Amino acid sequence: MPEMTWMEVRDAVNAGCGVILPIGATEQHGPHMPLCTDALLAGRMALDVAKETNMIVAPTVSYGFRSRPCTGGGQTFPGTTSLSGSTLTAIIMDVVKEFIRTGFRKIVLFNWHFENSNFIYDAAYNVFDDRKKDYPDLKLLIIESPFSELKPETMDYVFEGHFPGWGIEHASIFETSVMMYVAPELVDFSKAKDDQAEYYPFYDMLPIPTRISTESGILWKASLATKEKGEMVWKEISQNLIESVNMEFTRWEKEN
Ligand SMILES: [Zn+2]
């Protein structure tokens, strides 16, 4: 969409095209990957899905909700630049309202930053509730956790038998593998090491103690990442998303 002219967008809308809004973060991803990791992956995945689903991809929301110590290292790393929940919700609401004004009726909100979850649903719910009377054909699909549906055999292969949980899997096996496949020029694998917090409590603390995060910003075993793992999960996730987006919008069309 950012590379299209306004007439091209108008024509796409008139032809029944939907829009995907990728939502990422500007957040530390260890010594081996850049701050744009979540934003870049959200945008690239959205492009792959859009090609097979009659969608166009809007500019990525590149800031996300606060990084949390046990899932992203937290607000102790230079460069991590986060929004409050109310700001993130407000940005998404404004953007979605503009999509609706433009004429889009099929809207996909696509997230790649763990901590954004719920704020995206909240924004979508608020806009939908406000606009549903005026636009009865409006449909919103909210995808907050695209990687949680991998097959058990894929999980076993990627995590080599021990999955630490998606929160701790930050800048580690999964994300490093995916970046090695999608944007290898942005990964310095010589700096990808294994790291671990002293412990991962089920609660948070303020001020943030360093013992519940790591010094490197890697929260698990980045050394086990490979490009092959990245390719495998990328293809499986994009295929799942393509099937889900096509299925839901087709079903909605039949229902109305
Ligand atoms: Zn990430």
Short mmCIF file of C-alpha atoms and ligand atoms in Angstrom, two decimals:
data_model
loop_
_atom_site.label_atom_id
_atom_site.label_comp_id
_atom_site.label_asym_id
_atom_site.label_seq_id
_atom_site.Cartn_x
_atom_site.Cartn_y
_atom_site.Cartn_z
CA MET A 1 0.00 0.00 0.00
CA PRO A 2 2.71 2.58 0.77
CA GLU A 3 4.15 2.02 -2.70
CA MET A 4 0.76 2.33 -4.43
CA THR A 5 -0.87 5.55 -5.62
CA TRP A 6 -4.22 6.63 -4.19
CA MET A 7 -5.92 5.64 -7.44
CA GLU A 8 -4.43 2.17 -7.27
CA VAL A 9 -5.71 1.82 -3.71
CA ARG A 10 -9.17 3.05 -4.77
CA ASP A 11 -9.24 0.51 -7.63
CA ALA A 12 -8.10 -2.30 -5.34
CA VAL A 13 -10.85 -1.46 -2.85
CA ASN A 14 -13.44 -1.37 -5.67
CA ALA A 15 -12.23 -4.79 -6.80
CA GLY A 16 -12.95 -6.18 -3.31
CA CYS A 17 -9.42 -6.23 -1.92
CA GLY A 18 -8.87 -6.43 1.82
CA VAL A 19 -6.03 -4.95 3.85
CA ILE A 20 -3.53 -6.42 6.31
CA LEU A 21 -2.06 -4.22 9.04
CA PRO A 22 1.22 -5.69 10.31
CA ILE A 23 2.01 -4.77 13.92
CA GLY A 24 5.48 -5.25 15.39
CA ALA A 25 7.76 -3.51 17.86
CA THR A 26 11.05 -1.67 18.21
CA GLU A 27 12.68 -3.92 20.74
CA GLN A 28 16.07 -5.39 21.59
CA HIS A 29 16.65 -8.79 20.02
CA GLY A 30 20.01 -9.74 21.52
CA PRO A 31 23.50 -8.90 20.25
CA HIS A 32 22.88 -10.72 16.95
CA MET A 33 19.64 -9.21 15.60
CA PRO A 34 18.31 -5.68 15.06
CA LEU A 35 15.61 -3.76 16.90
CA CYS A 36 13.32 -4.02 13.86
CA THR A 37 13.05 -7.83 14.07
CA ASP A 38 9.36 -7.99 15.08
CA ALA A 39 8.30 -5.19 12.73
CA LEU A 40 10.21 -6.68 9.81
CA LEU A 41 8.86 -10.20 10.33
CA ALA A 42 5.28 -8.92 10.67
CA GLY A 43 5.60 -6.99 7.41
CA ARG A 44 7.27 -9.79 5.44
CA MET A 45 4.80 -12.40 6.61
CA ALA A 46 1.90 -10.08 5.74
CA LEU A 47 3.29 -9.74 2.19
CA ASP A 48 3.51 -13.51 1.77
CA VAL A 49 -0.06 -13.95 3.01
CA ALA A 50 -1.44 -11.04 0.98
CA LYS A 51 -0.34 -12.57 -2.33
CA GLU A 52 -2.62 -15.58 -1.81
CA THR A 53 -5.58 -13.89 -0.15
CA ASN A 54 -6.52 -10.85 -2.29
CA MET A 55 -5.16 -8.42 0.28
CA ILE A 56 -2.83 -5.46 0.21
CA VAL A 57 -0.38 -4.73 3.02
CA ALA A 58 -0.52 -1.42 4.89
CA PRO A 59 2.58 0.21 6.42
CA THR A 60 3.67 -1.65 9.56
CA VAL A 61 2.99 -0.27 13.02
CA SER A 62 6.65 -0.41 14.05
CA TYR A 63 6.27 0.46 17.74
CA GLY A 64 4.63 -1.94 20.15
CA PHE A 65 3.48 -2.20 23.73
CA ARG A 66 6.10 -2.29 26.50
CA SER A 67 8.63 -5.05 26.38
CA ARG A 68 8.23 -7.27 29.45
CA PRO A 69 11.30 -8.58 31.34
CA CYS A 70 10.43 -12.28 31.05
CA THR A 71 9.28 -12.14 27.41
CA GLY A 72 11.41 -9.49 25.69
CA GLY A 73 14.01 -8.33 28.16
CA GLY A 74 12.00 -5.36 29.34
CA GLN A 75 12.56 -1.65 29.46
CA THR A 76 16.20 -1.88 30.59
CA PHE A 77 17.77 -2.11 27.12
CA PRO A 78 18.83 0.97 25.15
CA GLY A 79 16.97 1.15 21.87
CA THR A 80 13.86 -0.66 23.01
CA THR A 81 11.24 2.01 22.32
CA SER A 82 7.73 1.16 23.39
CA LEU A 83 4.25 2.60 23.55
CA SER A 84 1.83 2.58 26.44
CA GLY A 85 -1.19 0.34 25.95
CA SER A 86 -3.56 3.27 25.49
CA THR A 87 -1.34 4.83 22.78
CA LEU A 88 -1.02 1.55 20.89
CA THR A 89 -4.76 0.98 21.08
CA ALA A 90 -5.41 4.55 19.89
CA ILE A 91 -3.01 4.21 16.93
CA ILE A 92 -4.60 0.98 15.77
CA MET A 93 -8.10 2.41 16.18
CA ASP A 94 -7.23 5.50 14.12
CA VAL A 95 -5.60 3.47 11.36
CA VAL A 96 -8.50 1.01 11.15
CA LYS A 97 -11.00 3.87 10.96
CA GLU A 98 -9.02 5.26 8.03
CA PHE A 99 -9.11 1.86 6.32
CA ILE A 100 -12.88 1.86 6.70
CA ARG A 101 -13.13 5.42 5.33
CA THR A 102 -11.03 4.33 2.33
CA GLY A 103 -13.56 1.58 1.68
CA PHE A 104 -11.88 -1.55 3.04
CA ARG A 105 -14.36 -4.01 4.55
CA LYS A 106 -11.99 -6.97 5.00
CA ILE A 107 -9.37 -5.99 7.56
CA VAL A 108 -6.70 -8.25 9.06
CA LEU A 109 -4.73 -7.14 12.11
CA PHE A 110 -1.53 -9.15 12.14
CA ASN A 111 0.79 -9.12 15.14
CA TRP A 112 4.34 -10.37 15.71
CA HIS A 113 5.13 -8.93 19.16
CA PHE A 114 3.91 -11.02 22.08
CA GLU A 115 3.14 -8.08 24.38
CA ASN A 116 0.79 -6.37 21.87
CA SER A 117 -1.86 -9.05 22.33
CA ASN A 118 -5.15 -7.87 23.80
CA PHE A 119 -4.49 -4.22 22.93
CA ILE A 120 -5.04 -5.17 19.29
CA TYR A 121 -8.25 -7.00 20.10
CA ASP A 122 -9.37 -4.08 22.23
CA ALA A 123 -8.76 -1.60 19.38
CA ALA A 124 -10.55 -3.86 16.88
CA TYR A 125 -13.48 -4.40 19.21
CA ASN A 126 -13.90 -0.69 19.91
CA VAL A 127 -13.85 0.34 16.24
CA PHE A 128 -16.14 -2.50 15.21
CA ASP A 129 -18.61 -1.71 17.95
CA ASP A 130 -18.65 1.93 16.87
CA ARG A 131 -18.93 1.33 13.10
CA LYS A 132 -20.90 -1.92 12.70
CA LYS A 133 -24.24 -0.13 12.24
CA ASP A 134 -22.95 2.07 9.41
CA TYR A 135 -20.97 -0.72 7.73
CA PRO A 136 -22.83 -4.03 8.10
CA ASP A 137 -20.35 -5.76 5.74
CA LEU A 138 -17.33 -4.85 7.89
CA LYS A 139 -15.18 -7.85 8.96
CA LEU A 140 -12.07 -7.84 11.12
CA LEU A 141 -9.74 -10.79 11.60
CA ILE A 142 -7.41 -10.44 14.59
CA ILE A 143 -4.27 -12.60 14.55
CA GLU A 144 -2.28 -11.94 17.68
CA SER A 145 -0.21 -15.10 17.97
CA PRO A 146 0.56 -16.54 14.51
CA PHE A 147 3.22 -19.01 15.64
CA SER A 148 1.19 -20.88 18.23
CA GLU A 149 -0.30 -23.35 15.73
CA LEU A 150 2.81 -25.20 14.56
CA LYS A 151 2.53 -28.98 14.24
CA PRO A 152 3.91 -31.02 17.17
CA GLU A 153 6.53 -32.61 14.88
CA THR A 154 7.68 -29.15 13.74
CA MET A 155 7.94 -28.01 17.37
CA ASP A 156 10.01 -31.11 18.20
CA TYR A 157 12.36 -30.51 15.28
CA VAL A 158 12.80 -26.77 15.88
CA PHE A 159 13.18 -26.89 19.66
CA GLU A 160 14.98 -30.25 19.69
CA GLY A 161 12.62 -31.77 22.19
CA HIS A 162 12.46 -28.93 24.69
CA PHE A 163 10.12 -25.99 24.09
CA PRO A 164 10.64 -23.31 26.77
CA GLY A 165 7.38 -21.43 26.03
CA TRP A 166 6.75 -18.57 23.56
CA GLY A 167 7.50 -15.88 26.13
CA ILE A 168 11.04 -17.06 26.84
CA GLU A 169 11.58 -17.93 23.17
CA HIS A 170 12.69 -14.34 22.52
CA ALA A 171 15.62 -13.66 20.16
CA SER A 172 16.30 -17.37 20.55
CA ILE A 173 15.83 -20.53 18.45
CA PHE A 174 12.63 -19.65 16.64
CA GLU A 175 13.13 -15.95 15.94
CA THR A 176 16.80 -16.30 15.03
CA SER A 177 15.98 -19.18 12.64
CA VAL A 178 13.23 -17.18 10.96
CA MET A 179 15.47 -14.14 10.57
CA MET A 180 18.25 -16.33 9.10
CA TYR A 181 15.75 -17.43 6.46
CA VAL A 182 13.96 -14.10 5.81
CA ALA A 183 16.67 -11.48 6.34
CA PRO A 184 20.07 -13.20 6.75
CA GLU A 185 21.88 -9.93 6.05
CA LEU A 186 20.56 -8.61 9.38
CA VAL A 187 21.75 -11.52 11.53
CA ASP A 188 25.27 -11.78 12.97
CA PHE A 189 25.21 -15.44 13.95
CA SER A 190 28.72 -15.25 15.46
CA LYS A 191 27.08 -13.31 18.32
CA ALA A 192 24.13 -15.69 18.76
CA LYS A 193 24.74 -17.37 22.09
CA ASP A 194 22.70 -19.28 24.63
CA ASP A 195 21.55 -17.35 27.63
CA GLN A 196 19.12 -17.79 30.47
CA ALA A 197 17.72 -15.69 33.28
CA GLU A 198 18.41 -16.84 36.84
CA TYR A 199 14.75 -17.86 36.86
CA TYR A 200 11.55 -16.97 35.03
CA PRO A 201 8.98 -16.06 37.68
CA PHE A 202 5.25 -16.12 37.00
CA TYR A 203 5.04 -12.51 38.19
CA ASP A 204 6.72 -9.20 37.32
CA MET A 205 8.58 -6.74 39.54
CA LEU A 206 9.29 -3.02 39.47
CA PRO A 207 12.03 -1.93 39.55
CA ILE A 208 13.03 -4.66 37.10
CA PRO A 209 15.70 -6.89 38.66
CA THR A 210 18.35 -8.07 36.17
CA ARG A 211 18.06 -11.62 37.54
CA ILE A 212 14.72 -12.20 35.76
CA SER A 213 16.09 -11.13 32.38
CA THR A 214 19.50 -11.64 30.76
CA GLU A 215 22.42 -9.37 30.04
CA SER A 216 22.52 -10.26 26.35
CA GLY A 217 18.79 -9.93 25.73
CA ILE A 218 18.67 -13.51 24.41
CA LEU A 219 16.34 -15.41 26.73
CA TRP A 220 17.10 -18.94 25.58
CA LYS A 221 19.26 -20.94 23.12
CA ALA A 222 19.99 -18.85 20.03
CA SER A 223 22.86 -21.18 19.07
CA LEU A 224 20.36 -23.88 18.05
CA ALA A 225 18.90 -21.68 15.30
CA THR A 226 19.32 -22.68 11.65
CA LYS A 227 18.11 -21.33 8.34
CA GLU A 228 16.43 -24.70 7.63
CA LYS A 229 14.34 -24.42 10.79
CA GLY A 230 13.45 -20.88 9.81
CA GLU A 231 12.30 -21.92 6.36
CA MET A 232 10.23 -24.77 7.75
CA VAL A 233 8.35 -22.67 10.31
CA TRP A 234 7.96 -19.70 7.95
CA LYS A 235 6.29 -21.85 5.30
CA GLU A 236 4.07 -23.62 7.80
CA ILE A 237 2.94 -20.37 9.43
CA SER A 238 2.27 -18.61 6.13
CA GLN A 239 0.30 -21.62 4.86
CA ASN A 240 -1.79 -21.70 8.06
CA LEU A 241 -2.48 -17.99 7.76
CA ILE A 242 -3.40 -18.15 4.06
CA GLU A 243 -5.86 -20.97 4.73
CA SER A 244 -7.37 -19.22 7.76
CA VAL A 245 -7.77 -15.83 6.07
CA ASN A 246 -9.31 -17.34 2.93
CA MET A 247 -11.58 -19.64 4.92
CA GLU A 248 -12.93 -16.96 7.27
CA PHE A 249 -13.62 -14.33 4.61
CA THR A 250 -15.21 -16.91 2.30
CA ARG A 251 -17.44 -18.15 5.11
CA TRP A 252 -18.42 -14.61 6.03
CA GLU A 253 -19.33 -13.90 2.41
CA LYS A 254 -21.53 -17.00 2.28
CA GLU A 255 -23.21 -16.11 5.55
CA ASN A 256 -24.26 -12.70 4.23
ZN ZN B 1 10.62 -10.65 18.57
#
